[in-house]
Amino acid sequence: MNPPKAAIADRAELLAYAYAMENEAAERYQDLADQMFACNNDDVAELFARLAAIEAKHAKELVEVHGASPAPMAPGAYRWDSLESPENLPFAEMHYLMVPHQALQLALAAERRALLFYRDIAEQTDSDDIRALASEFAAEEAEHVRIVEEWLERYPPADNGWDEDMDPPMSH
Amino acid sequence: MTVEAACPLTARDYKSDYKPVWCPGCGDFSVLLAITKALAEVGRPPEEVAVVSGIGCSSRVPAYTNCYGFHGVHGRALPLATGLKLTRPDLLVLAAGGDGDGYSIGGNHFMHACRRNVDLTYVVMDNQVYGMTKGQPSPTTSPEWDSALVPGGTGLRPFHPLVIALAAGANFVARSFSGDPNGTAELIVEAIRHPGFSLIEVLSPCVTFRPEEREWAKQVHPAPVEPTDDRGRAARRVLTDDGFNIGVLYRGRRRPYQPPFGQAQVEVAEFEAEFLP
């Protein structure tokens, strides 16, 4: 769940969360790209690979510009508002026949969750330092939301029957 | 929570360069992530960890980790893991597989691995179907599951692995859900640290042959009671719950099996010499 007000104790802790979010998102997008390449869904795979590169760049910036530690905390130490980091696309949402528009809708939802995560922290904290940093990250996520919305307009929505497979694994 | 609690190793250190070929949407991707996160938190380097499996979709896990691995014969993950742990007690031994592999052809080994209580951890990715071989019912499939291969369902009561494990003597029993990789990782960490045989049943949807299992995400919930060290109580709870209680269900106090004192230790070089001309 979202870190409660008292949970983000200082700048280092906010950076730890931010780094985890960006790094996990980068790794997740790359995993999803690999999945789609394995299924010969190259359009979606390339999209996920591009998103992975963007998230990896942000993770790197967190280390180089803000001084975040790249060492992760224990899995149970993070308190997210969902089962995973808000910027992760759930593995379970994938389908081997999905189209780029669907992939981008999932990415948009993830970026919006990340935006809300930082906004919540900025609104809840008593620390000016944490508020300033969280607001900066929220502004970056808002920019990501705008970019993904722009990309979405380039791809048509899925047709009816997008998941029909002429050679399915098993006929029911 | 403090940032000082950081792990020096990361999940990525335990991933191999081989890309999983599971179907997109499969729960096993999350379980693989959970295993690598757990190993990072435990902090044993990959060369001190062995991942052993049998056959099936989820049994591909050893190839996807950077640890020592043994992709064994169908249903034989646990005898392999047991033998390895007894021979190399210094290794962290993790067995992984699915419900078909572990509870059907490997069912007898499963019971006796629980009984022997060797210090190893068994992660079962239960999707209630044989996915690799096109969707046959497995021992945990519900009797009414209707499919082209079994019209009208099997009509058979499903195997209840957690109760069997408790009755047979497993020392740690937990249930998890693949959609919660961090929670699954925490349970795996605890299972590894708990002495003796630990079973983690991970509800891991097969989105290809059991697409309705995507709904598990809405059905799972934390176990409403604290773990017990009473096997009978744990078994009653597991028998009467809805099958979606997540968390540690039983923490036993049995001492792990140790080979009898005085048994001659065979050096690896001596053993290898038997196979050399």
Coordinates of C-alpha atoms in Angstrom, one line a residue:
Chain A
M1 CA 0.0 0.0 0.0
N2 CA 1.0 3.6 -0.4
P3 CA 3.6 4.5 2.2
P4 CA 1.7 6.2 5.0
K5 CA 2.7 9.7 6.0
A6 CA 5.1 8.5 8.6
A7 CA 6.6 5.8 6.3
I8 CA 8.6 8.2 4.1
A9 CA 11.0 9.3 6.8
D10 CA 13.5 11.1 4.7
R11 CA 14.9 11.8 1.3
A12 CA 16.9 8.6 1.2
E13 CA 13.8 6.6 1.8
L14 CA 11.8 8.4 -0.9
L15 CA 14.7 7.8 -3.3
A16 CA 14.7 4.1 -2.4
Y17 CA 11.1 3.9 -3.3
A18 CA 11.6 5.9 -6.5
Y19 CA 14.5 3.8 -7.6
A20 CA 12.7 0.6 -6.9
M21 CA 9.7 1.8 -8.9
E22 CA 11.7 2.9 -11.9
N23 CA 14.1 -0.1 -11.8
E24 CA 11.3 -2.7 -11.4
A25 CA 9.4 -1.0 -14.2
A26 CA 12.4 -1.2 -16.5
E27 CA 12.9 -4.9 -15.7
R28 CA 9.3 -5.7 -16.1
Y29 CA 9.0 -4.0 -19.5
Q30 CA 12.1 -5.9 -20.6
D31 CA 10.6 -9.1 -19.4
L32 CA 7.4 -8.4 -21.2
A33 CA 9.3 -7.5 -24.3
D34 CA 11.1 -10.8 -24.1
Q35 CA 7.8 -12.6 -23.7
M36 CA 6.3 -10.9 -26.8
F37 CA 9.5 -11.5 -28.9
A38 CA 9.2 -15.2 -27.9
C39 CA 5.6 -15.2 -29.2
N40 CA 6.6 -13.4 -32.5
N41 CA 4.5 -10.4 -31.4
D42 CA 7.2 -8.0 -32.5
D43 CA 5.1 -4.8 -32.5
V44 CA 4.3 -5.0 -28.9
A45 CA 7.7 -6.4 -28.0
E46 CA 9.4 -3.4 -29.5
L47 CA 7.1 -1.0 -27.7
F48 CA 7.8 -2.7 -24.4
A49 CA 11.5 -2.6 -25.1
R50 CA 11.3 1.2 -25.8
L51 CA 9.5 1.7 -22.5
A52 CA 12.1 -0.5 -20.7
A53 CA 14.8 1.8 -22.0
I54 CA 13.0 4.9 -20.9
E55 CA 12.5 3.5 -17.4
A56 CA 16.1 2.3 -17.1
K57 CA 17.2 5.8 -18.0
H58 CA 15.1 7.3 -15.2
A59 CA 16.5 4.7 -12.8
K60 CA 20.0 5.7 -13.8
E61 CA 19.2 9.4 -13.4
L62 CA 17.9 8.7 -9.9
V63 CA 21.3 7.3 -9.0
E64 CA 23.5 9.8 -10.8
V65 CA 21.5 13.0 -10.3
H66 CA 19.7 12.5 -7.0
G67 CA 22.1 10.0 -5.3
A68 CA 19.6 7.1 -4.9
S69 CA 21.1 3.8 -3.8
P70 CA 20.7 1.1 -6.4
A71 CA 20.6 -1.6 -3.7
P72 CA 17.1 -2.8 -3.2
M73 CA 15.4 -3.2 0.2
A74 CA 13.9 -6.5 1.2
P75 CA 10.8 -7.4 -0.8
G76 CA 8.6 -7.1 2.3
A77 CA 10.0 -3.7 3.2
Y78 CA 8.1 -1.9 0.5
R79 CA 4.6 -0.8 1.3
W80 CA 2.8 -0.3 -2.0
D81 CA -0.9 0.4 -2.4
S82 CA -1.1 -2.7 -4.7
L83 CA 0.5 -6.1 -4.8
E84 CA 3.5 -4.6 -6.6
S85 CA 5.2 -1.3 -7.4
P86 CA 2.5 0.9 -9.0
E87 CA 4.5 1.4 -12.2
N88 CA 4.7 -2.4 -12.9
L89 CA 2.5 -3.9 -15.5
P90 CA 1.1 -7.0 -14.0
F91 CA 2.3 -10.2 -15.8
A92 CA -1.2 -11.5 -15.6
E93 CA -2.5 -8.8 -18.0
M94 CA -0.5 -10.0 -20.9
H95 CA -1.8 -11.9 -23.9
Y96 CA 0.3 -13.2 -26.7
L97 CA -2.1 -11.7 -29.4
M98 CA -2.4 -8.3 -27.7
V99 CA -2.0 -5.2 -30.0
P100 CA 0.1 -2.0 -29.3
H101 CA -2.9 0.0 -28.3
Q102 CA -3.7 -2.5 -25.5
A103 CA -0.1 -2.5 -24.4
L104 CA -0.1 1.3 -24.2
Q105 CA -3.4 1.3 -22.3
L106 CA -1.7 -0.8 -19.6
A107 CA 1.4 1.4 -19.7
L108 CA -0.8 4.5 -19.3
A109 CA -2.5 3.0 -16.3
A110 CA 0.9 2.3 -14.8
E111 CA 2.1 5.8 -15.4
R112 CA -1.0 7.2 -13.8
R113 CA -0.5 5.0 -10.7
A114 CA 3.0 6.3 -10.4
L115 CA 1.8 9.8 -10.7
L116 CA -0.7 9.3 -7.9
F117 CA 1.9 7.6 -5.8
Y118 CA 4.1 10.7 -5.8
R119 CA 1.2 13.1 -5.5
D120 CA 0.0 11.3 -2.4
I121 CA 3.4 11.5 -0.8
A122 CA 3.7 15.2 -1.7
E123 CA 0.3 15.9 -0.2
Q124 CA 0.7 13.8 3.0
T125 CA 4.2 14.7 4.1
D126 CA 5.2 17.4 6.6
S127 CA 8.7 17.7 5.2
D128 CA 9.4 20.4 2.7
D129 CA 12.3 18.5 1.3
I130 CA 10.2 15.3 0.7
R131 CA 7.4 17.4 -0.7
A132 CA 9.7 19.1 -3.2
L133 CA 11.3 15.9 -4.4
A134 CA 8.0 14.0 -4.6
S135 CA 6.4 16.9 -6.6
E136 CA 9.4 16.9 -8.9
F137 CA 8.9 13.1 -9.5
A138 CA 5.1 13.6 -9.9
A139 CA 5.8 16.2 -12.6
E140 CA 8.0 13.7 -14.4
E141 CA 5.3 11.1 -14.2
A142 CA 2.8 13.5 -15.5
E143 CA 5.1 14.0 -18.5
H144 CA 5.2 10.3 -19.0
V145 CA 1.4 10.1 -18.9
R146 CA 1.3 12.8 -21.6
I147 CA 3.8 10.9 -23.8
V148 CA 2.0 7.6 -23.5
E149 CA -1.3 9.3 -24.3
E150 CA 0.3 10.8 -27.4
W151 CA 1.6 7.4 -28.4
L152 CA -1.8 5.9 -27.9
E153 CA -3.2 8.1 -30.7
R154 CA -0.8 6.6 -33.2
Y155 CA -2.2 3.0 -32.8
P156 CA -5.7 1.9 -33.6
P157 CA -7.7 0.1 -30.9
A158 CA -7.9 -3.7 -31.1
D159 CA -10.4 -5.1 -33.5
N160 CA -13.2 -7.3 -32.3
G161 CA -11.9 -10.9 -32.1
W162 CA -8.3 -9.7 -31.6
D163 CA -7.6 -12.7 -29.5
E164 CA -9.0 -15.3 -32.0
D165 CA -6.3 -17.7 -32.9
M166 CA -6.7 -19.8 -36.0
D167 CA -4.4 -22.4 -34.5
P168 CA -5.2 -22.4 -30.8
P169 CA -3.4 -24.4 -28.2
M170 CA -6.5 -26.4 -27.6
S171 CA -10.0 -26.3 -29.0
H172 CA -12.8 -26.4 -26.5
Chain B
M1 CA 11.7 0.2 7.7
T2 CA 15.0 1.8 6.9
V3 CA 17.1 2.0 3.8
E4 CA 19.9 0.4 5.7
A5 CA 18.0 -2.9 5.3
A6 CA 19.2 -3.0 1.7
C7 CA 20.2 -6.3 0.1
P8 CA 23.7 -6.4 -1.4
L9 CA 22.5 -8.9 -4.1
T10 CA 19.5 -8.3 -6.4
A11 CA 17.0 -10.5 -8.1
R12 CA 18.8 -9.9 -11.4
D13 CA 21.9 -11.7 -10.0
Y14 CA 19.9 -14.9 -9.9
K15 CA 18.4 -14.7 -13.4
S16 CA 20.0 -16.5 -16.3
D17 CA 20.3 -15.3 -19.8
Y18 CA 17.7 -17.8 -21.0
K19 CA 14.3 -16.2 -21.7
P20 CA 11.3 -18.0 -20.3
V21 CA 9.0 -19.5 -23.0
W22 CA 5.9 -19.6 -20.8
C23 CA 2.7 -18.1 -22.3
P24 CA 2.3 -14.4 -21.7
G25 CA 0.0 -14.0 -18.7
C26 CA 1.3 -17.2 -17.0
G27 CA 1.6 -17.0 -13.2
D28 CA 5.0 -18.7 -13.4
F29 CA 6.7 -15.5 -14.5
S30 CA 5.8 -13.9 -11.2
V31 CA 6.9 -17.0 -9.2
L32 CA 10.3 -16.9 -11.0
L33 CA 10.6 -13.3 -10.0
A34 CA 9.6 -14.2 -6.4
I35 CA 12.2 -16.9 -6.3
T36 CA 15.0 -14.6 -7.5
K37 CA 13.9 -11.9 -5.1
A38 CA 13.8 -14.3 -2.2
L39 CA 17.3 -15.7 -3.0
A40 CA 18.6 -12.1 -3.1
E41 CA 17.2 -11.4 0.3
V42 CA 18.5 -14.6 1.8
G43 CA 21.8 -13.5 0.4
R44 CA 23.4 -16.8 -0.5
P45 CA 25.3 -16.3 -3.8
P46 CA 24.1 -18.2 -6.8
E47 CA 26.9 -20.7 -6.6
E48 CA 25.7 -21.8 -3.2
V49 CA 22.2 -22.5 -4.4
A50 CA 20.8 -25.4 -6.3
V51 CA 17.4 -25.3 -8.0
V52 CA 16.0 -28.8 -8.8
S53 CA 12.9 -29.7 -10.8
G54 CA 11.0 -32.4 -12.6
I55 CA 9.0 -31.9 -15.8
G56 CA 6.4 -29.5 -16.8
C57 CA 6.0 -25.8 -17.6
S58 CA 7.0 -24.6 -14.1
S59 CA 9.8 -27.2 -14.0
R60 CA 11.7 -25.0 -16.4
V61 CA 12.6 -22.7 -13.5
P62 CA 16.2 -24.1 -13.0
A63 CA 17.2 -23.0 -16.6
Y64 CA 16.0 -19.5 -15.9
T65 CA 18.0 -19.0 -12.8
N66 CA 21.7 -18.4 -12.5
C67 CA 22.2 -21.0 -9.8
Y68 CA 23.2 -24.6 -10.1
G69 CA 20.3 -26.5 -11.6
F70 CA 19.0 -29.9 -12.3
H71 CA 16.0 -30.4 -14.6
G72 CA 15.3 -33.9 -13.7
V73 CA 12.9 -36.7 -14.6
H74 CA 9.1 -36.3 -14.3
G75 CA 8.0 -36.3 -10.7
R76 CA 11.5 -36.8 -9.4
A77 CA 12.4 -33.3 -8.2
L78 CA 12.2 -34.2 -4.6
P79 CA 14.4 -37.4 -4.5
L80 CA 17.0 -35.5 -6.5
A81 CA 16.8 -32.5 -4.1
T82 CA 16.9 -34.8 -1.1
G83 CA 19.9 -36.6 -2.3
L84 CA 21.7 -33.4 -3.2
K85 CA 20.9 -31.8 0.2
L86 CA 22.2 -34.9 2.1
T87 CA 25.3 -35.0 0.0
R88 CA 25.9 -31.3 0.0
P89 CA 24.3 -29.9 3.2
D90 CA 26.2 -26.7 2.6
L91 CA 24.0 -25.9 -0.4
L92 CA 20.7 -24.1 -0.3
V93 CA 18.4 -26.5 -2.1
L94 CA 15.2 -25.4 -3.7
A95 CA 12.9 -27.8 -5.5
A96 CA 10.3 -26.3 -7.9
G97 CA 7.6 -27.7 -10.1
G98 CA 3.9 -28.0 -10.8
D99 CA 0.9 -29.9 -9.4
G100 CA 1.0 -32.6 -12.1
D101 CA 4.7 -33.3 -11.6
G102 CA 4.6 -33.0 -7.8
Y103 CA 1.4 -34.6 -6.8
S104 CA 0.7 -37.2 -9.5
I105 CA 3.7 -39.0 -10.8
G106 CA 5.7 -37.5 -8.0
G107 CA 3.0 -38.0 -5.4
N108 CA 4.8 -40.8 -3.6
H109 CA 8.0 -38.8 -3.4
F110 CA 6.1 -35.8 -2.1
M111 CA 4.7 -37.7 0.8
H112 CA 8.1 -39.2 1.7
A113 CA 9.9 -36.0 1.3
C114 CA 7.5 -34.5 3.9
R115 CA 8.1 -37.5 6.1
R116 CA 11.9 -37.3 5.9
N117 CA 11.9 -33.6 6.6
V118 CA 15.2 -32.9 5.0
D119 CA 16.1 -29.2 5.1
L120 CA 14.9 -28.0 1.7
T121 CA 12.2 -25.9 0.2
Y122 CA 9.6 -27.0 -2.3
V123 CA 7.8 -24.4 -4.4
V124 CA 4.8 -25.9 -6.2
M125 CA 3.2 -23.7 -8.9
D126 CA -0.4 -25.1 -8.8
N127 CA -2.5 -24.3 -11.9
Q128 CA -4.7 -27.3 -11.5
V129 CA -3.9 -28.5 -15.1
Y130 CA -1.2 -30.1 -17.1
G131 CA -0.3 -27.1 -19.2
M132 CA 2.7 -28.4 -21.1
T133 CA 0.9 -31.4 -22.5
K134 CA -2.2 -29.5 -23.6
G135 CA -4.5 -29.3 -20.7
Q136 CA -5.3 -32.6 -19.1
P137 CA -6.7 -32.5 -15.6
S138 CA -4.2 -32.8 -12.8
P139 CA -4.6 -34.2 -9.3
T140 CA -5.8 -30.8 -8.0
T141 CA -8.3 -30.1 -10.8
S142 CA -11.9 -29.7 -9.6
P143 CA -14.1 -32.7 -10.5
E144 CA -16.5 -30.6 -12.6
W145 CA -13.9 -28.9 -14.8
D146 CA -15.2 -29.5 -18.3
S147 CA -12.9 -29.5 -21.3
A148 CA -12.5 -31.0 -24.7
L149 CA -10.2 -33.6 -23.2
V150 CA -12.4 -34.5 -20.3
P151 CA -16.0 -33.7 -21.3
G152 CA -18.1 -33.3 -18.2
G153 CA -15.1 -33.3 -15.9
T154 CA -13.3 -36.1 -14.1
G155 CA -15.8 -36.5 -11.3
L156 CA -12.8 -37.1 -9.0
R157 CA -12.1 -35.5 -5.7
P158 CA -9.1 -33.3 -6.0
F159 CA -5.9 -34.2 -4.1
H160 CA -5.4 -31.9 -1.1
P161 CA -1.6 -31.3 -1.0
L162 CA -1.4 -29.1 2.0
V163 CA -3.3 -31.6 4.2
I164 CA -1.2 -34.5 2.8
A165 CA 1.9 -32.5 3.6
L166 CA 0.8 -31.8 7.1
A167 CA -0.2 -35.4 7.7
A168 CA 3.1 -36.7 6.3
G169 CA 5.3 -34.4 8.4
A170 CA 6.2 -31.3 6.4
N171 CA 7.6 -28.7 8.8
F172 CA 6.5 -25.5 7.2
V173 CA 3.4 -25.1 5.0
A174 CA 2.3 -21.9 3.3
R175 CA 0.1 -20.9 0.4
S176 CA 0.7 -18.0 -1.9
F177 CA -0.6 -16.3 -5.1
S178 CA 1.6 -15.6 -8.1
G179 CA 0.0 -12.2 -8.6
D180 CA 1.7 -11.1 -5.4
P181 CA 5.4 -11.7 -6.2
N182 CA 6.6 -9.7 -3.2
G183 CA 4.4 -11.6 -0.8
T184 CA 5.5 -14.9 -2.4
A185 CA 9.1 -13.9 -2.1
E186 CA 8.6 -13.2 1.6
L187 CA 7.1 -16.6 2.1
I188 CA 9.9 -18.3 0.2
V189 CA 12.4 -16.5 2.4
E190 CA 10.7 -17.7 5.5
A191 CA 10.4 -21.2 4.1
I192 CA 14.1 -21.3 3.3
R193 CA 15.0 -20.1 6.8
H194 CA 12.7 -22.5 8.5
P195 CA 14.5 -25.8 9.3
G196 CA 13.3 -29.0 7.6
F197 CA 11.0 -29.6 4.7
S198 CA 9.0 -26.5 3.6
L199 CA 6.2 -26.5 1.2
I200 CA 4.9 -23.4 -0.5
E201 CA 1.8 -23.9 -2.7
V202 CA 1.6 -21.0 -5.1
L203 CA -1.7 -20.6 -6.9
S204 CA -0.3 -19.8 -10.4
P205 CA -2.9 -19.4 -13.1
C206 CA -2.6 -21.2 -16.4
V207 CA -4.1 -18.5 -18.7
T208 CA -4.0 -20.8 -21.8
F209 CA -5.9 -23.8 -20.6
R210 CA -7.6 -22.4 -17.5
P211 CA -8.3 -18.7 -18.4
E212 CA -10.9 -18.5 -15.7
E213 CA -8.0 -18.8 -13.1
R214 CA -7.3 -15.1 -13.8
E215 CA -10.2 -14.5 -11.4
W216 CA -8.0 -15.9 -8.6
A217 CA -6.7 -12.4 -8.2
K218 CA -10.1 -11.4 -6.9
Q219 CA -10.5 -14.5 -4.7
V220 CA -7.3 -14.7 -2.7
H221 CA -7.1 -13.1 0.7
P222 CA -4.8 -13.2 3.7
A223 CA -5.4 -16.1 6.0
P224 CA -7.6 -14.8 8.8
V225 CA -5.7 -16.6 11.6
E226 CA -2.2 -16.7 12.7
P227 CA 0.0 -19.7 11.8
T228 CA -0.1 -22.6 14.2
D229 CA 2.4 -25.2 15.2
D230 CA -0.4 -27.7 15.8
R231 CA -0.6 -30.0 12.7
G232 CA -4.1 -31.1 13.5
R233 CA -5.4 -27.6 13.8
A234 CA -3.6 -26.5 10.6
A235 CA -5.0 -29.5 8.7
R236 CA -8.6 -28.8 9.9
R237 CA -8.2 -25.1 8.9
V238 CA -6.9 -26.1 5.5
L239 CA -9.6 -28.7 4.9
T240 CA -12.3 -26.2 5.7
D241 CA -11.0 -23.0 4.2
D242 CA -12.0 -21.8 0.7
G243 CA -8.7 -22.7 -0.8
F244 CA -7.7 -19.0 -1.2
N245 CA -6.2 -18.3 2.3
I246 CA -2.7 -16.8 1.7
G247 CA 0.1 -16.8 4.1
V248 CA 2.0 -19.2 6.5
L249 CA -0.4 -21.9 7.6
Y250 CA 1.9 -24.1 9.7
R251 CA 5.2 -23.7 11.4
G252 CA 6.4 -27.0 12.8
R253 CA 9.1 -27.8 15.3
R254 CA 10.4 -31.1 14.0
R255 CA 14.1 -31.4 13.8
P256 CA 15.3 -31.8 10.2
Y257 CA 16.6 -35.2 9.2
Q258 CA 20.3 -35.7 9.5
P259 CA 22.1 -38.8 8.2
P260 CA 23.1 -41.2 11.0
F261 CA 26.2 -40.4 12.9
G262 CA 29.3 -42.3 11.9
Q263 CA 28.3 -42.7 8.3
A264 CA 31.4 -42.4 6.2
Q265 CA 31.5 -39.2 4.1
V266 CA 32.4 -39.8 0.5
E267 CA 34.6 -37.1 -1.1
V268 CA 33.3 -35.8 -4.4
A269 CA 36.6 -36.7 -6.1
E270 CA 36.3 -40.3 -4.8
F271 CA 32.7 -40.5 -6.1
E272 CA 33.7 -39.1 -9.4
A273 CA 36.5 -41.6 -9.8
E274 CA 33.9 -44.4 -10.0
F275 CA 32.8 -42.9 -13.3
L276 CA 36.2 -42.4 -14.8
P277 CA 38.0 -45.0 -16.8

